């Protein structure tokens, strides 16, 4: 069989040599994107010193990537369904590698920000295709094991990120956190061309792209983000209010356009499900809290406490390890008893962990102050992340689970995008203040209080809107299908109650 020949509908067995090659390809592709996401925050103080960048420029280093990724994530998944998932993955990996090389060679902050935006386009192409390839390539009996292996191995990449990133930043230099993607991408491309079968969705092959929706979504995010970051950077009122107004206007037009289109990028009918709407509202709160605290914690550790980049990266490793160990168990608990308990208690535990970070200040001990805080935060995230993702999928009919996952993933990215744009302004950190230990310490403590409030708000949303009867656990002993959360965690799928299925249909 040639590389371009699609595999028969029976699928490839995971235990076969080709099955292992396919798994290696999607794990390396996903791991490359996840690795990049886990190390950039740690590198921000070093990048700022090397390029003479202000805090607003560093915000754009993070948000330029998140912006294009968030705006084009659904579009990337739709493109793979139409022109071929392997082809889209190859395009995304090649694009991501080229943009990563440009990031690593950037002579100034402007080029770095532009390259990060291009990197987000590549991420939007390769990220949705990884799980789609697992679903389409493997035999149905092996799909759950393949998704579980993929999630676990990708999670290992996330765990290695802080160590590898800190080593590269303190050793060869921050540019290598981007340049390392180039050889990884070459390996992925060689495997994909030789071993991965092509697949596409014949049902949507002739449908049109929602370019208007994608463009309006991007304009909305750019306008709002520019206004927030510009405000924290001391920009004039005119230069911030105008982008904000244009961004909000683009968002309003986006809703109108999506409501009228026959094949929208974001079908608004999904939100007829009360459970789907509630879980996405939770996602916005919880991932804003996660994004905010993990954006400023490495800065606090390096600037206020004097940690090296490697030490700051390793300090957050317990979060990843706890999630790898405990999230599958939390997902299984949600399958047995329903999602309400973990979705109410998990965010409260995370809030307690963030409040413990008020003890992280100059002179604090890692063992007595930093470790307990990150461990409790990791425990809370382990409790709610997998059940949240599974509940999103359970809130709609099975045929729309992939779309629901894409919408929820996009909501998580948007939450992190907006919090990185807004948080420094909200806590009074602007200009070059991120280089002053006292200013960073004060702002970090304010941010911790705000992020704890967001976690508590997420818990309150679950208490009010996610009822135990809304999702009926599957009690069969057979292996359960799995989904993947935004943090690389596999979670058993839950089955929606009939009334929620009815609300999720188009009517």
PDB file of C-alpha atoms in Angstrom, residues 209-503:
ATOM      1  CA  UNK A 209     -15.336  27.221   4.371  1.00  0.00           C
ATOM      2  CA  UNK A 210     -16.774  29.811   6.708  1.00  0.00           C
ATOM      3  CA  UNK A 211     -14.088  32.375   5.909  1.00  0.00           C
ATOM      4  CA  UNK A 212     -16.321  35.240   7.021  1.00  0.00           C
ATOM      5  CA  UNK A 213     -16.762  33.655  10.443  1.00  0.00           C
ATOM      6  CA  UNK A 214     -13.041  32.950  10.853  1.00  0.00           C
ATOM      7  CA  UNK A 215     -12.129  36.501   9.819  1.00  0.00           C
ATOM      8  CA  UNK A 216     -14.651  38.143  12.149  1.00  0.00           C
ATOM      9  CA  UNK A 217     -13.566  35.955  15.065  1.00  0.00           C
ATOM     10  CA  UNK A 218      -9.942  36.930  14.494  1.00  0.00           C
ATOM     11  CA  UNK A 219     -10.808  40.637  14.249  1.00  0.00           C
ATOM     12  CA  UNK A 220     -12.786  40.436  17.484  1.00  0.00           C
ATOM     13  CA  UNK A 221      -9.925  38.799  19.375  1.00  0.00           C
ATOM     14  CA  UNK A 222      -7.289  41.117  17.893  1.00  0.00           C
ATOM     15  CA  UNK A 223      -9.269  44.264  18.754  1.00  0.00           C
ATOM     16  CA  UNK A 224     -10.025  43.304  22.345  1.00  0.00           C
ATOM     17  CA  UNK A 225      -6.518  41.944  23.006  1.00  0.00           C
ATOM     18  CA  UNK A 226      -4.845  45.008  21.492  1.00  0.00           C
ATOM     19  CA  UNK A 227      -6.961  47.324  23.640  1.00  0.00           C
ATOM     20  CA  UNK A 228      -6.194  45.431  26.858  1.00  0.00           C
ATOM     21  CA  UNK A 229      -2.464  45.068  26.219  1.00  0.00           C
ATOM     22  CA  UNK A 230      -2.219  48.649  24.962  1.00  0.00           C
ATOM     23  CA  UNK A 231      -3.828  49.908  28.153  1.00  0.00           C
ATOM     24  CA  UNK A 232      -1.300  48.067  30.324  1.00  0.00           C
ATOM     25  CA  UNK A 233       1.500  49.423  28.118  1.00  0.00           C
ATOM     26  CA  UNK A 234       0.460  53.029  28.603  1.00  0.00           C
ATOM     27  CA  UNK A 235      -1.042  53.604  25.152  1.00  0.00           C
ATOM     28  CA  UNK A 236      -3.345  56.577  24.611  1.00  0.00           C
ATOM     29  CA  UNK A 237      -7.079  56.321  25.177  1.00  0.00           C
ATOM     30  CA  UNK A 238      -7.840  56.767  21.482  1.00  0.00           C
ATOM     31  CA  UNK A 239      -5.455  54.006  20.431  1.00  0.00           C
ATOM     32  CA  UNK A 240      -7.071  51.569  22.872  1.00  0.00           C
ATOM     33  CA  UNK A 241     -10.762  52.526  22.747  1.00  0.00           C
ATOM     34  CA  UNK A 242     -11.000  52.348  18.952  1.00  0.00           C
ATOM     35  CA  UNK A 243      -9.625  48.768  18.709  1.00  0.00           C
ATOM     36  CA  UNK A 244     -11.904  47.741  21.580  1.00  0.00           C
ATOM     37  CA  UNK A 245     -14.982  49.142  19.843  1.00  0.00           C
ATOM     38  CA  UNK A 246     -14.020  47.547  16.537  1.00  0.00           C
ATOM     39  CA  UNK A 247     -13.337  44.231  18.271  1.00  0.00           C
ATOM     40  CA  UNK A 248     -16.699  44.198  20.041  1.00  0.00           C
ATOM     41  CA  UNK A 249     -18.451  45.210  16.810  1.00  0.00           C
ATOM     42  CA  UNK A 250     -16.749  42.351  14.964  1.00  0.00           C
ATOM     43  CA  UNK A 251     -17.931  39.982  17.692  1.00  0.00           C
ATOM     44  CA  UNK A 252     -21.536  41.136  17.307  1.00  0.00           C
ATOM     45  CA  UNK A 253     -21.385  40.769  13.519  1.00  0.00           C
ATOM     46  CA  UNK A 254     -19.806  37.319  13.989  1.00  0.00           C
ATOM     47  CA  UNK A 255     -22.822  36.146  15.990  1.00  0.00           C
ATOM     48  CA  UNK A 256     -25.214  37.501  13.330  1.00  0.00           C
ATOM     49  CA  UNK A 257     -23.278  35.884  10.473  1.00  0.00           C
ATOM     50  CA  UNK A 258     -22.998  32.525  12.232  1.00  0.00           C
ATOM     51  CA  UNK A 259     -26.730  32.555  12.976  1.00  0.00           C
ATOM     52  CA  UNK A 260     -27.593  33.074   9.295  1.00  0.00           C
ATOM     53  CA  UNK A 261     -25.077  30.742   7.626  1.00  0.00           C
ATOM     54  CA  UNK A 262     -26.155  27.257   6.558  1.00  0.00           C
ATOM     55  CA  UNK A 263     -22.752  25.785   7.528  1.00  0.00           C
ATOM     56  CA  UNK A 264     -21.260  28.083  10.185  1.00  0.00           C
ATOM     57  CA  UNK A 265     -17.870  27.691  11.807  1.00  0.00           C
ATOM     58  CA  UNK A 266     -19.626  27.928  15.185  1.00  0.00           C
ATOM     59  CA  UNK A 267     -23.151  26.458  15.092  1.00  0.00           C
ATOM     60  CA  UNK A 268     -25.045  28.511  17.677  1.00  0.00           C
ATOM     61  CA  UNK A 269     -27.543  25.677  18.023  1.00  0.00           C
ATOM     62  CA  UNK A 270     -24.978  23.914  20.235  1.00  0.00           C
ATOM     63  CA  UNK A 271     -25.730  26.438  22.954  1.00  0.00           C
ATOM     64  CA  UNK A 272     -29.365  25.297  23.143  1.00  0.00           C
ATOM     65  CA  UNK A 273     -27.998  22.653  25.461  1.00  0.00           C
ATOM     66  CA  UNK A 274     -27.971  24.206  28.924  1.00  0.00           C
ATOM     67  CA  UNK A 275     -25.289  21.724  29.971  1.00  0.00           C
ATOM     68  CA  UNK A 276     -23.070  22.695  27.018  1.00  0.00           C
ATOM     69  CA  UNK A 277     -23.459  26.405  27.774  1.00  0.00           C
ATOM     70  CA  UNK A 278     -22.733  25.904  31.478  1.00  0.00           C
ATOM     71  CA  UNK A 279     -19.629  23.800  30.913  1.00  0.00           C
ATOM     72  CA  UNK A 280     -18.248  26.322  28.433  1.00  0.00           C
ATOM     73  CA  UNK A 281     -18.891  29.127  30.921  1.00  0.00           C
ATOM     74  CA  UNK A 282     -16.961  27.047  33.465  1.00  0.00           C
ATOM     75  CA  UNK A 283     -14.196  26.541  30.921  1.00  0.00           C
ATOM     76  CA  UNK A 284     -13.820  30.304  30.472  1.00  0.00           C
ATOM     77  CA  UNK A 285     -13.516  30.844  34.246  1.00  0.00           C
ATOM     78  CA  UNK A 286     -11.237  27.912  35.011  1.00  0.00           C
ATOM     79  CA  UNK A 287      -8.841  28.259  32.097  1.00  0.00           C
ATOM     80  CA  UNK A 288      -8.602  32.005  32.626  1.00  0.00           C
ATOM     81  CA  UNK A 289      -7.516  31.251  36.194  1.00  0.00           C
ATOM     82  CA  UNK A 290      -5.031  28.606  35.039  1.00  0.00           C
ATOM     83  CA  UNK A 291      -3.630  30.826  32.300  1.00  0.00           C
ATOM     84  CA  UNK A 292      -3.318  33.824  34.587  1.00  0.00           C
ATOM     85  CA  UNK A 293      -1.508  32.151  37.461  1.00  0.00           C
ATOM     86  CA  UNK A 294       0.818  30.139  35.206  1.00  0.00           C
ATOM     87  CA  UNK A 295       1.665  33.298  33.246  1.00  0.00           C
ATOM     88  CA  UNK A 296       2.849  35.247  36.303  1.00  0.00           C
ATOM     89  CA  UNK A 297       4.188  32.440  38.543  1.00  0.00           C
ATOM     90  CA  UNK A 298       7.428  31.920  36.531  1.00  0.00           C
ATOM     91  CA  UNK A 299       7.958  35.704  36.539  1.00  0.00           C
ATOM     92  CA  UNK A 300       7.446  35.830  40.312  1.00  0.00           C
ATOM     93  CA  UNK A 301       9.856  32.947  40.891  1.00  0.00           C
ATOM     94  CA  UNK A 302      12.599  34.398  38.679  1.00  0.00           C
ATOM     95  CA  UNK A 303      12.291  38.115  39.414  1.00  0.00           C
ATOM     96  CA  UNK A 304      11.071  38.250  43.017  1.00  0.00           C
ATOM     97  CA  UNK A 305      12.669  35.061  44.363  1.00  0.00           C
ATOM     98  CA  UNK A 306      15.781  34.885  42.166  1.00  0.00           C
ATOM     99  CA  UNK A 307      15.165  31.440  40.649  1.00  0.00           C
ATOM    100  CA  UNK A 308      16.979  30.436  37.492  1.00  0.00           C
ATOM    101  CA  UNK A 309      14.876  29.519  34.443  1.00  0.00           C
ATOM    102  CA  UNK A 310      15.489  25.805  35.096  1.00  0.00           C
ATOM    103  CA  UNK A 311      14.475  26.140  38.746  1.00  0.00           C
ATOM    104  CA  UNK A 312      11.330  28.086  37.825  1.00  0.00           C
ATOM    105  CA  UNK A 313      10.381  25.468  35.245  1.00  0.00           C
ATOM    106  CA  UNK A 314      10.967  22.576  37.621  1.00  0.00           C
ATOM    107  CA  UNK A 315       8.976  24.332  40.365  1.00  0.00           C
ATOM    108  CA  UNK A 316       5.710  23.748  38.491  1.00  0.00           C
ATOM    109  CA  UNK A 317       6.486  20.130  37.540  1.00  0.00           C
ATOM    110  CA  UNK A 318       4.291  18.706  40.374  1.00  0.00           C
ATOM    111  CA  UNK A 319       1.206  20.108  38.588  1.00  0.00           C
ATOM    112  CA  UNK A 320       1.885  18.053  35.458  1.00  0.00           C
ATOM    113  CA  UNK A 321       2.841  14.924  37.389  1.00  0.00           C
ATOM    114  CA  UNK A 322      -0.294  15.048  39.540  1.00  0.00           C
ATOM    115  CA  UNK A 323      -2.477  15.486  36.477  1.00  0.00           C
ATOM    116  CA  UNK A 324      -0.855  12.530  34.719  1.00  0.00           C
ATOM    117  CA  UNK A 325      -1.371  10.338  37.772  1.00  0.00           C
ATOM    118  CA  UNK A 326      -4.786  11.451  39.009  1.00  0.00           C
ATOM    119  CA  UNK A 327      -6.805  12.832  36.082  1.00  0.00           C
ATOM    120  CA  UNK A 328      -7.762   9.416  34.645  1.00  0.00           C
ATOM    121  CA  UNK A 329      -9.074   8.428  38.080  1.00  0.00           C
ATOM    122  CA  UNK A 330     -11.053  11.646  38.344  1.00  0.00           C
ATOM    123  CA  UNK A 331     -12.555  10.993  34.918  1.00  0.00           C
ATOM    124  CA  UNK A 332     -13.524   7.495  36.006  1.00  0.00           C
ATOM    125  CA  UNK A 333     -15.089   8.889  39.194  1.00  0.00           C
ATOM    126  CA  UNK A 334     -17.177  11.289  37.114  1.00  0.00           C
ATOM    127  CA  UNK A 335     -18.301   8.386  34.949  1.00  0.00           C
ATOM    128  CA  UNK A 336     -19.515   6.482  38.017  1.00  0.00           C
ATOM    129  CA  UNK A 337     -21.078   9.199  40.181  1.00  0.00           C
ATOM    130  CA  UNK A 338     -21.687  12.033  37.738  1.00  0.00           C
ATOM    131  CA  UNK A 339     -19.706  15.203  37.073  1.00  0.00           C
ATOM    132  CA  UNK A 340     -21.179  17.530  39.682  1.00  0.00           C
ATOM    133  CA  UNK A 341     -18.988  16.479  42.627  1.00  0.00           C
ATOM    134  CA  UNK A 342     -15.608  16.827  40.865  1.00  0.00           C
ATOM    135  CA  UNK A 343     -16.674  19.993  39.028  1.00  0.00           C
ATOM    136  CA  UNK A 344     -17.726  21.666  42.291  1.00  0.00           C
ATOM    137  CA  UNK A 345     -14.871  20.499  44.528  1.00  0.00           C
ATOM    138  CA  UNK A 346     -11.986  20.535  42.037  1.00  0.00           C
ATOM    139  CA  UNK A 347     -12.033  24.307  41.380  1.00  0.00           C
ATOM    140  CA  UNK A 348     -12.314  24.990  45.135  1.00  0.00           C
ATOM    141  CA  UNK A 349      -9.204  22.876  45.774  1.00  0.00           C
ATOM    142  CA  UNK A 350      -7.410  24.758  42.980  1.00  0.00           C
ATOM    143  CA  UNK A 351      -8.516  28.062  44.533  1.00  0.00           C
ATOM    144  CA  UNK A 352      -7.000  26.956  47.844  1.00  0.00           C
ATOM    145  CA  UNK A 353      -3.732  26.178  46.053  1.00  0.00           C
ATOM    146  CA  UNK A 354      -3.662  29.624  44.473  1.00  0.00           C
ATOM    147  CA  UNK A 355      -4.363  31.273  47.835  1.00  0.00           C
ATOM    148  CA  UNK A 356      -1.402  29.362  49.275  1.00  0.00           C
ATOM    149  CA  UNK A 357       0.694  31.193  46.672  1.00  0.00           C
ATOM    150  CA  UNK A 358       0.269  34.320  48.778  1.00  0.00           C
ATOM    151  CA  UNK A 359       3.098  32.767  50.811  1.00  0.00           C
ATOM    152  CA  UNK A 360       5.403  32.853  47.756  1.00  0.00           C
ATOM    153  CA  UNK A 361       7.471  36.014  48.295  1.00  0.00           C
ATOM    154  CA  UNK A 362      11.136  36.975  48.606  1.00  0.00           C
ATOM    155  CA  UNK A 363      12.805  34.683  51.115  1.00  0.00           C
ATOM    156  CA  UNK A 364      10.190  31.937  50.778  1.00  0.00           C
ATOM    157  CA  UNK A 365      11.286  28.303  50.878  1.00  0.00           C
ATOM    158  CA  UNK A 366      10.453  25.973  48.005  1.00  0.00           C
ATOM    159  CA  UNK A 367       9.637  23.012  50.256  1.00  0.00           C
ATOM    160  CA  UNK A 368       7.548  24.974  52.765  1.00  0.00           C
ATOM    161  CA  UNK A 369       5.893  27.583  50.541  1.00  0.00           C
ATOM    162  CA  UNK A 370       6.107  26.906  46.792  1.00  0.00           C
ATOM    163  CA  UNK A 371       5.678  23.121  46.707  1.00  0.00           C
ATOM    164  CA  UNK A 372       2.491  22.958  48.854  1.00  0.00           C
ATOM    165  CA  UNK A 373       0.865  25.665  46.718  1.00  0.00           C
ATOM    166  CA  UNK A 374       1.616  24.089  43.338  1.00  0.00           C
ATOM    167  CA  UNK A 375       0.753  20.624  44.675  1.00  0.00           C
ATOM    168  CA  UNK A 376      -2.697  21.723  45.881  1.00  0.00           C
ATOM    169  CA  UNK A 377      -3.277  23.578  42.611  1.00  0.00           C
ATOM    170  CA  UNK A 378      -2.279  20.463  40.668  1.00  0.00           C
ATOM    171  CA  UNK A 379      -4.581  18.326  42.808  1.00  0.00           C
ATOM    172  CA  UNK A 380      -7.527  20.603  42.108  1.00  0.00           C
ATOM    173  CA  UNK A 381      -6.840  20.683  38.388  1.00  0.00           C
ATOM    174  CA  UNK A 382      -6.554  16.889  38.380  1.00  0.00           C
ATOM    175  CA  UNK A 383     -10.021  16.659  39.901  1.00  0.00           C
ATOM    176  CA  UNK A 384     -11.859  18.887  37.410  1.00  0.00           C
ATOM    177  CA  UNK A 385     -10.005  18.894  34.054  1.00  0.00           C
ATOM    178  CA  UNK A 386     -10.952  15.450  32.748  1.00  0.00           C
ATOM    179  CA  UNK A 387     -14.597  15.537  33.991  1.00  0.00           C
ATOM    180  CA  UNK A 388     -15.052  18.992  32.462  1.00  0.00           C
ATOM    181  CA  UNK A 389     -13.932  17.785  29.031  1.00  0.00           C
ATOM    182  CA  UNK A 390     -16.024  14.629  29.267  1.00  0.00           C
ATOM    183  CA  UNK A 391     -19.098  16.613  30.318  1.00  0.00           C
ATOM    184  CA  UNK A 392     -18.740  18.917  27.321  1.00  0.00           C
ATOM    185  CA  UNK A 393     -18.843  15.910  25.001  1.00  0.00           C
ATOM    186  CA  UNK A 394     -21.769  14.425  26.892  1.00  0.00           C
ATOM    187  CA  UNK A 395     -23.805  17.619  26.526  1.00  0.00           C
ATOM    188  CA  UNK A 396     -24.480  17.104  22.807  1.00  0.00           C
ATOM    189  CA  UNK A 397     -25.530  14.251  20.599  1.00  0.00           C
ATOM    190  CA  UNK A 398     -22.671  11.840  19.715  1.00  0.00           C
ATOM    191  CA  UNK A 399     -22.484  12.973  16.084  1.00  0.00           C
ATOM    192  CA  UNK A 400     -21.533  16.481  17.225  1.00  0.00           C
ATOM    193  CA  UNK A 401     -19.023  15.479  19.899  1.00  0.00           C
ATOM    194  CA  UNK A 402     -16.033  16.423  17.758  1.00  0.00           C
ATOM    195  CA  UNK A 403     -17.441  19.872  17.068  1.00  0.00           C
ATOM    196  CA  UNK A 404     -18.320  20.334  20.746  1.00  0.00           C
ATOM    197  CA  UNK A 405     -14.765  19.432  21.731  1.00  0.00           C
ATOM    198  CA  UNK A 406     -13.384  21.923  19.212  1.00  0.00           C
ATOM    199  CA  UNK A 407     -15.632  24.715  20.508  1.00  0.00           C
ATOM    200  CA  UNK A 408     -14.652  23.973  24.098  1.00  0.00           C
ATOM    201  CA  UNK A 409     -10.967  23.817  23.214  1.00  0.00           C
ATOM    202  CA  UNK A 410     -11.302  27.190  21.516  1.00  0.00           C
ATOM    203  CA  UNK A 411     -13.070  28.611  24.591  1.00  0.00           C
ATOM    204  CA  UNK A 412     -10.160  27.495  26.768  1.00  0.00           C
ATOM    205  CA  UNK A 413      -7.632  29.146  24.441  1.00  0.00           C
ATOM    206  CA  UNK A 414      -9.639  32.380  24.299  1.00  0.00           C
ATOM    207  CA  UNK A 415      -9.859  32.467  28.097  1.00  0.00           C
ATOM    208  CA  UNK A 416      -6.080  32.178  28.365  1.00  0.00           C
ATOM    209  CA  UNK A 417      -5.597  34.746  25.604  1.00  0.00           C
ATOM    210  CA  UNK A 418      -7.789  37.348  27.294  1.00  0.00           C
ATOM    211  CA  UNK A 419      -6.446  36.811  30.794  1.00  0.00           C
ATOM    212  CA  UNK A 420      -2.845  37.296  29.638  1.00  0.00           C
ATOM    213  CA  UNK A 421      -3.979  40.525  27.965  1.00  0.00           C
ATOM    214  CA  UNK A 422      -6.018  41.807  30.911  1.00  0.00           C
ATOM    215  CA  UNK A 423      -4.307  40.535  34.052  1.00  0.00           C
ATOM    216  CA  UNK A 424      -1.201  42.780  34.142  1.00  0.00           C
ATOM    217  CA  UNK A 425      -3.443  45.826  33.700  1.00  0.00           C
ATOM    218  CA  UNK A 426      -5.791  44.611  36.428  1.00  0.00           C
ATOM    219  CA  UNK A 427      -2.996  44.036  38.969  1.00  0.00           C
ATOM    220  CA  UNK A 428      -1.032  47.193  38.159  1.00  0.00           C
ATOM    221  CA  UNK A 429       1.940  45.640  36.374  1.00  0.00           C
ATOM    222  CA  UNK A 430       2.966  47.641  33.304  1.00  0.00           C
ATOM    223  CA  UNK A 431       5.930  48.910  31.349  1.00  0.00           C
ATOM    224  CA  UNK A 432       9.240  47.670  32.757  1.00  0.00           C
ATOM    225  CA  UNK A 433       7.777  46.953  36.212  1.00  0.00           C
ATOM    226  CA  UNK A 434       8.146  43.218  35.553  1.00  0.00           C
ATOM    227  CA  UNK A 435      11.904  43.668  36.152  1.00  0.00           C
ATOM    228  CA  UNK A 436      11.389  45.167  39.645  1.00  0.00           C
ATOM    229  CA  UNK A 437      11.104  42.482  42.376  1.00  0.00           C
ATOM    230  CA  UNK A 438       8.857  44.536  44.676  1.00  0.00           C
ATOM    231  CA  UNK A 439       6.396  45.457  41.924  1.00  0.00           C
ATOM    232  CA  UNK A 440       6.257  41.886  40.657  1.00  0.00           C
ATOM    233  CA  UNK A 441       5.647  40.528  44.160  1.00  0.00           C
ATOM    234  CA  UNK A 442       2.768  42.942  44.852  1.00  0.00           C
ATOM    235  CA  UNK A 443       1.135  42.321  41.466  1.00  0.00           C
ATOM    236  CA  UNK A 444       1.530  38.560  41.760  1.00  0.00           C
ATOM    237  CA  UNK A 445      -0.310  38.491  45.072  1.00  0.00           C
ATOM    238  CA  UNK A 446      -3.154  40.542  43.584  1.00  0.00           C
ATOM    239  CA  UNK A 447      -3.268  38.158  40.640  1.00  0.00           C
ATOM    240  CA  UNK A 448      -3.437  35.161  42.965  1.00  0.00           C
ATOM    241  CA  UNK A 449      -6.519  36.620  44.663  1.00  0.00           C
ATOM    242  CA  UNK A 450      -8.169  37.272  41.293  1.00  0.00           C
ATOM    243  CA  UNK A 451      -7.415  33.789  39.968  1.00  0.00           C
ATOM    244  CA  UNK A 452      -8.737  32.205  43.167  1.00  0.00           C
ATOM    245  CA  UNK A 453     -11.962  34.168  42.624  1.00  0.00           C
ATOM    246  CA  UNK A 454     -12.213  32.822  39.064  1.00  0.00           C
ATOM    247  CA  UNK A 455     -11.822  29.257  40.332  1.00  0.00           C
ATOM    248  CA  UNK A 456     -14.556  29.877  42.912  1.00  0.00           C
ATOM    249  CA  UNK A 457     -16.798  31.323  40.177  1.00  0.00           C
ATOM    250  CA  UNK A 458     -16.290  28.167  38.133  1.00  0.00           C
ATOM    251  CA  UNK A 459     -17.301  26.048  41.124  1.00  0.00           C
ATOM    252  CA  UNK A 460     -20.407  28.189  41.663  1.00  0.00           C
ATOM    253  CA  UNK A 461     -21.383  27.718  37.999  1.00  0.00           C
ATOM    254  CA  UNK A 462     -21.185  23.943  38.422  1.00  0.00           C
ATOM    255  CA  UNK A 463     -23.250  24.127  41.611  1.00  0.00           C
ATOM    256  CA  UNK A 464     -26.015  26.131  39.943  1.00  0.00           C
ATOM    257  CA  UNK A 465     -26.224  24.607  36.484  1.00  0.00           C
ATOM    258  CA  UNK A 466     -24.683  21.114  36.369  1.00  0.00           C
ATOM    259  CA  UNK A 467     -27.121  18.764  38.028  1.00  0.00           C
ATOM    260  CA  UNK A 468     -26.284  15.138  38.880  1.00  0.00           C
ATOM    261  CA  UNK A 469     -29.117  13.953  36.642  1.00  0.00           C
ATOM    262  CA  UNK A 470     -27.942  15.982  33.642  1.00  0.00           C
ATOM    263  CA  UNK A 471     -25.324  13.388  32.709  1.00  0.00           C
ATOM    264  CA  UNK A 472     -26.024   9.711  33.233  1.00  0.00           C
ATOM    265  CA  UNK A 473     -22.928   7.612  33.930  1.00  0.00           C
ATOM    266  CA  UNK A 474     -22.322   4.535  31.804  1.00  0.00           C
ATOM    267  CA  UNK A 475     -22.172   1.519  34.056  1.00  0.00           C
ATOM    268  CA  UNK A 476     -21.018  -1.111  31.568  1.00  0.00           C
ATOM    269  CA  UNK A 477     -17.780  -2.884  32.314  1.00  0.00           C
ATOM    270  CA  UNK A 478     -16.519  -2.530  28.739  1.00  0.00           C
ATOM    271  CA  UNK A 479     -13.653  -0.077  28.077  1.00  0.00           C
ATOM    272  CA  UNK A 480     -14.968   3.435  27.754  1.00  0.00           C
ATOM    273  CA  UNK A 481     -14.278   5.761  24.835  1.00  0.00           C
ATOM    274  CA  UNK A 482     -11.962   8.586  25.733  1.00  0.00           C
ATOM    275  CA  UNK A 483     -11.575  12.221  24.935  1.00  0.00           C
ATOM    276  CA  UNK A 484      -8.667  14.559  25.408  1.00  0.00           C
ATOM    277  CA  UNK A 485      -8.703  17.660  27.536  1.00  0.00           C
ATOM    278  CA  UNK A 486      -6.916  20.906  26.727  1.00  0.00           C
ATOM    279  CA  UNK A 487      -4.065  19.820  29.007  1.00  0.00           C
ATOM    280  CA  UNK A 488      -3.408  16.440  27.418  1.00  0.00           C
ATOM    281  CA  UNK A 489      -5.479  14.325  29.814  1.00  0.00           C
ATOM    282  CA  UNK A 490      -7.614  11.413  28.675  1.00  0.00           C
ATOM    283  CA  UNK A 491     -11.084  11.266  30.194  1.00  0.00           C
ATOM    284  CA  UNK A 492     -13.823   8.624  29.958  1.00  0.00           C
ATOM    285  CA  UNK A 493     -16.786   9.886  27.990  1.00  0.00           C
ATOM    286  CA  UNK A 494     -20.114  10.371  29.745  1.00  0.00           C
ATOM    287  CA  UNK A 495     -23.541   9.792  28.310  1.00  0.00           C
ATOM    288  CA  UNK A 496     -26.008  12.686  28.196  1.00  0.00           C
ATOM    289  CA  UNK A 497     -29.429  12.326  29.686  1.00  0.00           C
ATOM    290  CA  UNK A 498     -32.208  12.212  27.044  1.00  0.00           C
ATOM    291  CA  UNK A 499     -33.473  15.712  27.822  1.00  0.00           C
ATOM    292  CA  UNK A 500     -30.010  17.186  27.294  1.00  0.00           C
ATOM    293  CA  UNK A 501     -29.674  15.319  23.998  1.00  0.00           C
ATOM    294  CA  UNK A 502     -32.945  16.847  22.895  1.00  0.00           C
ATOM    295  CA  UNK A 503     -31.779  20.341  23.776  1.00  0.00           C
TER     296      UNK A 503
END
